[in-house]
PDB file of C-alpha atoms in Angstrom:
ATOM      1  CA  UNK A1220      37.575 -12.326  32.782  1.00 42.00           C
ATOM      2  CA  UNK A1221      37.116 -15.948  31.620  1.00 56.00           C
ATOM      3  CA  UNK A1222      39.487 -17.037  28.868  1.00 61.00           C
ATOM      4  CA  UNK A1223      38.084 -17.933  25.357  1.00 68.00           C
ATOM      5  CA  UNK A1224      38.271 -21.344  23.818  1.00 66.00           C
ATOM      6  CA  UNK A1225      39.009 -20.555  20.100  1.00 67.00           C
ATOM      7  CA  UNK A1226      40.752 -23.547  19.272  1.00 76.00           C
ATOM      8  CA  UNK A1227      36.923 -25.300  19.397  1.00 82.00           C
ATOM      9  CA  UNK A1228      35.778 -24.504  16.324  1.00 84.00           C
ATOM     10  CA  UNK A1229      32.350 -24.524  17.182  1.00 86.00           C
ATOM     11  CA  UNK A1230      32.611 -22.061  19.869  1.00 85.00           C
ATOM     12  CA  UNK A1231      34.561 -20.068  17.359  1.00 85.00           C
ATOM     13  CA  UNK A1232      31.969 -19.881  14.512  1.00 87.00           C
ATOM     14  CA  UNK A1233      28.974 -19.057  16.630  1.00 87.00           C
ATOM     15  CA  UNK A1234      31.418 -15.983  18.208  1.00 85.00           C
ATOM     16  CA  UNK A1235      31.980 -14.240  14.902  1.00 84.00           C
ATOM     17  CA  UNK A1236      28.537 -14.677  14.002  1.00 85.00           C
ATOM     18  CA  UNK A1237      27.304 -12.881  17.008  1.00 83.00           C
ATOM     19  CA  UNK A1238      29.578 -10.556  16.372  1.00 81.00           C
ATOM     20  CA  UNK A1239      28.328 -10.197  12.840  1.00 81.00           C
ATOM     21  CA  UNK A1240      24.978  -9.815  13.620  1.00 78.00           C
ATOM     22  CA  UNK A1241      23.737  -6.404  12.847  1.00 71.00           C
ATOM     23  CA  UNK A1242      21.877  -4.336  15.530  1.00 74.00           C
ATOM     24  CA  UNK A1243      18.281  -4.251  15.121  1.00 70.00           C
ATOM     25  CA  UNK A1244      18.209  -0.240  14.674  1.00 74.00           C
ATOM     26  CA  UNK A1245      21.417  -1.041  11.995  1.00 74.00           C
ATOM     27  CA  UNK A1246      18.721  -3.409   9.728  1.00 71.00           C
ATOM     28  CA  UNK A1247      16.194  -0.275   9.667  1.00 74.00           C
ATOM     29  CA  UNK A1248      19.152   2.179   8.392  1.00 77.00           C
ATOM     30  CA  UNK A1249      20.065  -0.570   5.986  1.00 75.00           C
ATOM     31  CA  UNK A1250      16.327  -1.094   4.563  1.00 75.00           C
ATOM     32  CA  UNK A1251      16.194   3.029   4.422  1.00 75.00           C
ATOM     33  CA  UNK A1252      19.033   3.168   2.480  1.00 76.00           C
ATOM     34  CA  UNK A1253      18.296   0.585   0.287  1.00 74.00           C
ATOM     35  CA  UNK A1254      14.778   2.210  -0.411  1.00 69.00           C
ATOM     36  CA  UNK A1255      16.797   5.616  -1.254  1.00 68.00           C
ATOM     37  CA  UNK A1256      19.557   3.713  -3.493  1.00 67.00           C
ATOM     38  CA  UNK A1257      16.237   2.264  -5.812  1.00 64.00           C
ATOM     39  CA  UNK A1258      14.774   5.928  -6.162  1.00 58.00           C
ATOM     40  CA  UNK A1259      18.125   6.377  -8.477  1.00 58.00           C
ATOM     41  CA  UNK A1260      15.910   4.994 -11.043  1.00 55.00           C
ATOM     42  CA  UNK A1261      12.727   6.670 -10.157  1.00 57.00           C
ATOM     43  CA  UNK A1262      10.407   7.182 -13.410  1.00 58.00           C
ATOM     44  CA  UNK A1263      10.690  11.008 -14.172  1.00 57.00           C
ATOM     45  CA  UNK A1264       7.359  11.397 -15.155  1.00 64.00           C
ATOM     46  CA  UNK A1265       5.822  10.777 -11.575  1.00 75.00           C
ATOM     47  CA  UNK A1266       5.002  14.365 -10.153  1.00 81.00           C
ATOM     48  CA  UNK A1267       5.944  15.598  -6.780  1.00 85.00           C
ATOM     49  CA  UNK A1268       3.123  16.488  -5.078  1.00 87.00           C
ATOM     50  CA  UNK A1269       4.668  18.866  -2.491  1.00 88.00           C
ATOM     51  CA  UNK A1270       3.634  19.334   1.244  1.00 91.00           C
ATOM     52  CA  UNK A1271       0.941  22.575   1.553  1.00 92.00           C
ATOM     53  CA  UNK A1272      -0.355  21.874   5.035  1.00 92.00           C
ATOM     54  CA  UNK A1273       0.447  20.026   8.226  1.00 89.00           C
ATOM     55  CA  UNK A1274      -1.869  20.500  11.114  1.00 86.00           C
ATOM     56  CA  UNK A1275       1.042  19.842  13.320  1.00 82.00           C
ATOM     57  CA  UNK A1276       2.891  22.500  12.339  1.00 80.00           C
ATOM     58  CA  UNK A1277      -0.262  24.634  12.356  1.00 72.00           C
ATOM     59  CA  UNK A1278       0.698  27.647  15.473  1.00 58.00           C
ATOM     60  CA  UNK A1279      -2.841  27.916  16.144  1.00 58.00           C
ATOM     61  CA  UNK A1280      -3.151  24.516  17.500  1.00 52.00           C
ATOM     62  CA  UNK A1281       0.090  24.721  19.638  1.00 53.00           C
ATOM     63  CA  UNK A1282      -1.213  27.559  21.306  1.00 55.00           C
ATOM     64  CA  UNK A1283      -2.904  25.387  23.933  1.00 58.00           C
ATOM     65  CA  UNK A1284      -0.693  22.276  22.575  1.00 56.00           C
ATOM     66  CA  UNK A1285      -2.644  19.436  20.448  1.00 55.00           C
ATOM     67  CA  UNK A1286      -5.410  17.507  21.429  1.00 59.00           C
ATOM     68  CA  UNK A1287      -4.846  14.069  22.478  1.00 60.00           C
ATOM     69  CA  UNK A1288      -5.850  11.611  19.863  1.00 68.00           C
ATOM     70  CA  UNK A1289      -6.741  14.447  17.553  1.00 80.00           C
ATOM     71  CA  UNK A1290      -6.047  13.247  14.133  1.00 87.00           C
ATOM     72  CA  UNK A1291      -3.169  14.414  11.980  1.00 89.00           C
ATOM     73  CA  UNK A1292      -4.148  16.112   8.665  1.00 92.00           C
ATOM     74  CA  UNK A1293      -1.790  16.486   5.844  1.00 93.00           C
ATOM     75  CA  UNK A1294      -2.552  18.278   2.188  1.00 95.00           C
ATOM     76  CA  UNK A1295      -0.378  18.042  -0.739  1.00 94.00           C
ATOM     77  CA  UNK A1296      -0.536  19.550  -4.114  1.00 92.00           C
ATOM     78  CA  UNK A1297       0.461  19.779  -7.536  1.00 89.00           C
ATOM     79  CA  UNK A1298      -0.865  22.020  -9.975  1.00 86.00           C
ATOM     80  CA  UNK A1299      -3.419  19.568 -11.394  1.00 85.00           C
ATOM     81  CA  UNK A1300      -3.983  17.424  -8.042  1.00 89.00           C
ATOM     82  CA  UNK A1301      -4.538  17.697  -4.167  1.00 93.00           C
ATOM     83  CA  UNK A1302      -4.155  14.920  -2.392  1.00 93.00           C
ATOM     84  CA  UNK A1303      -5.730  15.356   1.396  1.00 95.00           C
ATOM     85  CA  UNK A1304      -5.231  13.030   4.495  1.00 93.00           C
ATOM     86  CA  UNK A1305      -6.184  12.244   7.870  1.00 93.00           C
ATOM     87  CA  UNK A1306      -3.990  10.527   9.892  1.00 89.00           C
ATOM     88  CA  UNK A1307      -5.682   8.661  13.013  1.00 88.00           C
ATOM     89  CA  UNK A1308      -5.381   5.896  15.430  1.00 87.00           C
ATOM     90  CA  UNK A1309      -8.112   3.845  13.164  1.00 88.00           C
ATOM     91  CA  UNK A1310      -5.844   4.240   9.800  1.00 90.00           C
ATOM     92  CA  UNK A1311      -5.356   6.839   6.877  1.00 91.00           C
ATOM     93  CA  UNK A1312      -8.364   8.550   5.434  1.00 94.00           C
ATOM     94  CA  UNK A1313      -7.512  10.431   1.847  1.00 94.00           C
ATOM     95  CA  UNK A1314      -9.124  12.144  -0.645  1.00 95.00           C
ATOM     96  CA  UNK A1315      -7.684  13.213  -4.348  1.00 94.00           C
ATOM     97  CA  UNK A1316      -9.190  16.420  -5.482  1.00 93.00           C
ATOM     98  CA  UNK A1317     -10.720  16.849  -8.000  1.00 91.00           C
ATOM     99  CA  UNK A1318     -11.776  13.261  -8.091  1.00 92.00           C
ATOM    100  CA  UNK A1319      -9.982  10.885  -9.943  1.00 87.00           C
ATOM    101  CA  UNK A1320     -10.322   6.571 -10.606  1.00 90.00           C
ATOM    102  CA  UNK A1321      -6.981   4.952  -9.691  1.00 91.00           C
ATOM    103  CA  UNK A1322      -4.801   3.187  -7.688  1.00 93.00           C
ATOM    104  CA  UNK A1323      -3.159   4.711  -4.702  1.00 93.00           C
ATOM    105  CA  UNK A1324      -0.079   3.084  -2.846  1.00 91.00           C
ATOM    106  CA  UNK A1325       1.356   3.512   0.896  1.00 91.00           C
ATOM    107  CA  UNK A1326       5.333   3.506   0.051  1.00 87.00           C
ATOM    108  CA  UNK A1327       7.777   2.943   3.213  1.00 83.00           C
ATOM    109  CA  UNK A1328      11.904   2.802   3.005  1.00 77.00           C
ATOM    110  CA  UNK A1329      11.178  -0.596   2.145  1.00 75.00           C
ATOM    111  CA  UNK A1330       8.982  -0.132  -0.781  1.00 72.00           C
ATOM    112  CA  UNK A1331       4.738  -0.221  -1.501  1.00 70.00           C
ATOM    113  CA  UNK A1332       3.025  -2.190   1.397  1.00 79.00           C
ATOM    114  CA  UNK A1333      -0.438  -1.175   0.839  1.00 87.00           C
ATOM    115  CA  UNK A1334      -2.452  -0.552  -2.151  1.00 91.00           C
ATOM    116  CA  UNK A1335      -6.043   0.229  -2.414  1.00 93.00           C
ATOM    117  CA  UNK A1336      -8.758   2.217  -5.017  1.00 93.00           C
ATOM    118  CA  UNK A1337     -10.564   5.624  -4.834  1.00 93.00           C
ATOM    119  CA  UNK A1338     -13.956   5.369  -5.176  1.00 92.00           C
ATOM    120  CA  UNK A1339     -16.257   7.785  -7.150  1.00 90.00           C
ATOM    121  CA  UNK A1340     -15.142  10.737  -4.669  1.00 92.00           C
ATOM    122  CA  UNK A1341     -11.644  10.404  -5.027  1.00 92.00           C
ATOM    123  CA  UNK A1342     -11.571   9.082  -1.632  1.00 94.00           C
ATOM    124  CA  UNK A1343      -9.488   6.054  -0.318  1.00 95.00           C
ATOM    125  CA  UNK A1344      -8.655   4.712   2.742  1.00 94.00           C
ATOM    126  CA  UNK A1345      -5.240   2.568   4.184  1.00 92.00           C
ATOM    127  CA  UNK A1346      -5.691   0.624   7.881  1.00 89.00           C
ATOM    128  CA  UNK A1347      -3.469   1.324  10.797  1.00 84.00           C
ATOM    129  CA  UNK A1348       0.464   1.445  10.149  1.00 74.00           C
ATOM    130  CA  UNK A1349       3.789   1.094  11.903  1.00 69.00           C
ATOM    131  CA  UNK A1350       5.339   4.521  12.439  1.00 75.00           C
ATOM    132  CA  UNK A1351       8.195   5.593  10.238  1.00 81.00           C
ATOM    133  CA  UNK A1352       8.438   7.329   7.244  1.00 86.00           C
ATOM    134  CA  UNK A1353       5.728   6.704   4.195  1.00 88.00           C
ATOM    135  CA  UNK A1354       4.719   8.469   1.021  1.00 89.00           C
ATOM    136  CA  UNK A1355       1.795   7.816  -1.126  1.00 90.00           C
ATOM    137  CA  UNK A1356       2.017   7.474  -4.909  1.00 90.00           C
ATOM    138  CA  UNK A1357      -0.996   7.818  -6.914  1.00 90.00           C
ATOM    139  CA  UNK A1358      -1.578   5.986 -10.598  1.00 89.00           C
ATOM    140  CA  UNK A1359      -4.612   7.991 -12.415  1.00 88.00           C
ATOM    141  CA  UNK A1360      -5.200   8.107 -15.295  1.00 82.00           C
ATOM    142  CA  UNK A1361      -4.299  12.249 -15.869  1.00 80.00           C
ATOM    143  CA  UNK A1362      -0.494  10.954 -14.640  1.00 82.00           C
ATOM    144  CA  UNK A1363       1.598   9.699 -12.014  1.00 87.00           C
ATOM    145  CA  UNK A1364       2.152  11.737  -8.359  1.00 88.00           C
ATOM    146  CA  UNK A1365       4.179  10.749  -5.654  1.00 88.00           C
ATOM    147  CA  UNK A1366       3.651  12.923  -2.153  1.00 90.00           C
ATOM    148  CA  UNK A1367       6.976  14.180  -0.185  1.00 89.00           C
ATOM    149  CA  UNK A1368       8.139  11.932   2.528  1.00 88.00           C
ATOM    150  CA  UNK A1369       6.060  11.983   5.961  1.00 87.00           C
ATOM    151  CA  UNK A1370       6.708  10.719   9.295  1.00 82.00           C
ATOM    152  CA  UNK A1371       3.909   9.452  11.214  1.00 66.00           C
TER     153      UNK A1371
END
C-alpha cells in the first residue's frame, strides 16, 4: 500500500473531490427525487388519468411470451378522456379520445422534455426516448390530465 502525500495540497484537494464525486447511478436517484420533491406543488386541478390497459401485462400474450419488437400499447382513462399509446422502437404514437386540440408533454424525473400538438384526430406523436420512467400531461382545452407513471 503506497503512502499518501497529504501535506501537498494539491494532491489533497483533487482526493476529496474524487471522493465527493457522486456515482453516476447516485445523480439519477438525485434527479428522481428532485422531480418527486416539485410534484409537492402539483396544480390540483390536473386529472389523473389512471392506467386501464398494458399489453405487457396482457396473459394472453405471455402465453407464448411477447413478440420481439412488438410494440408496447398503453391506455389510460379518466371519465371524460382516454389517452391511447403505442410504444415502439421508432417513438410514441398517441391518440386522445374523443379528439381534442392541445398540447401534450413527455414528463421524465427530470421534468417535460418533449412537447408536441394533436392534430384534428386527437392524435400526436413523440420520437424515440431514453428508457426510464415518463408520464404524459395533456393541456386541452376541457382541462388538465396527467397519465400515471410508466416505465419504458
Amino acid at each position: 500500500m503506497s503512502s499518501r502525500n497529504w501535506s501537498d495540497d494539491d494532491e489533497l484537494m483533487r482526493e476529496l473531490a474524487e471522493a465527493l464525486r457522486p456515482e453516476p447511478g447516485e445523480q439519477q436517484v438525485r434527479a428522481a427525487a428532485r422531480g418527486a420533491y416539485e410534484w409537492r406543488t402539483a396544480d390540483i386541478d390536473v386529472e389523473l388519468a389512471a392506467l386501464l390497459y398494458d399489453s405487457d401485462l396482457d396473459q394472453t400474450v405471455r402465453v407464448r411470451g411477447p413478440l420481439s419488437g412488438s410494440p408496447r400499447i398503453l391506455v389510460f382513462g379518466t371519465a371524460d378522456l382516454r389517452v391511447e399509446m403505442e410504444f415502439s422502437e421508432s417513438g410514441i404514437e398517441g391518440q386522445l379520445i374523443p379528439p381534442e386540440p392541445g398540447a401534450v408533454r413527455l414528463l421524465t424525473s427530470a421534468g417535460a422534455t418533449e412537447e408536441t400538438t394533436t392534430d384534428e384526430l386527437g392524435c400526436f406523436s413523440f420520437p424515440p426516448r431514453r428508457r426510464g420512467p415518463i408520464r404524459v400531461a395533456c393541456l386541452l382545452s376541457c382541462g388538465q390530465f396527467v397519465t400515471e407513471w410508466v416505465t419504458g
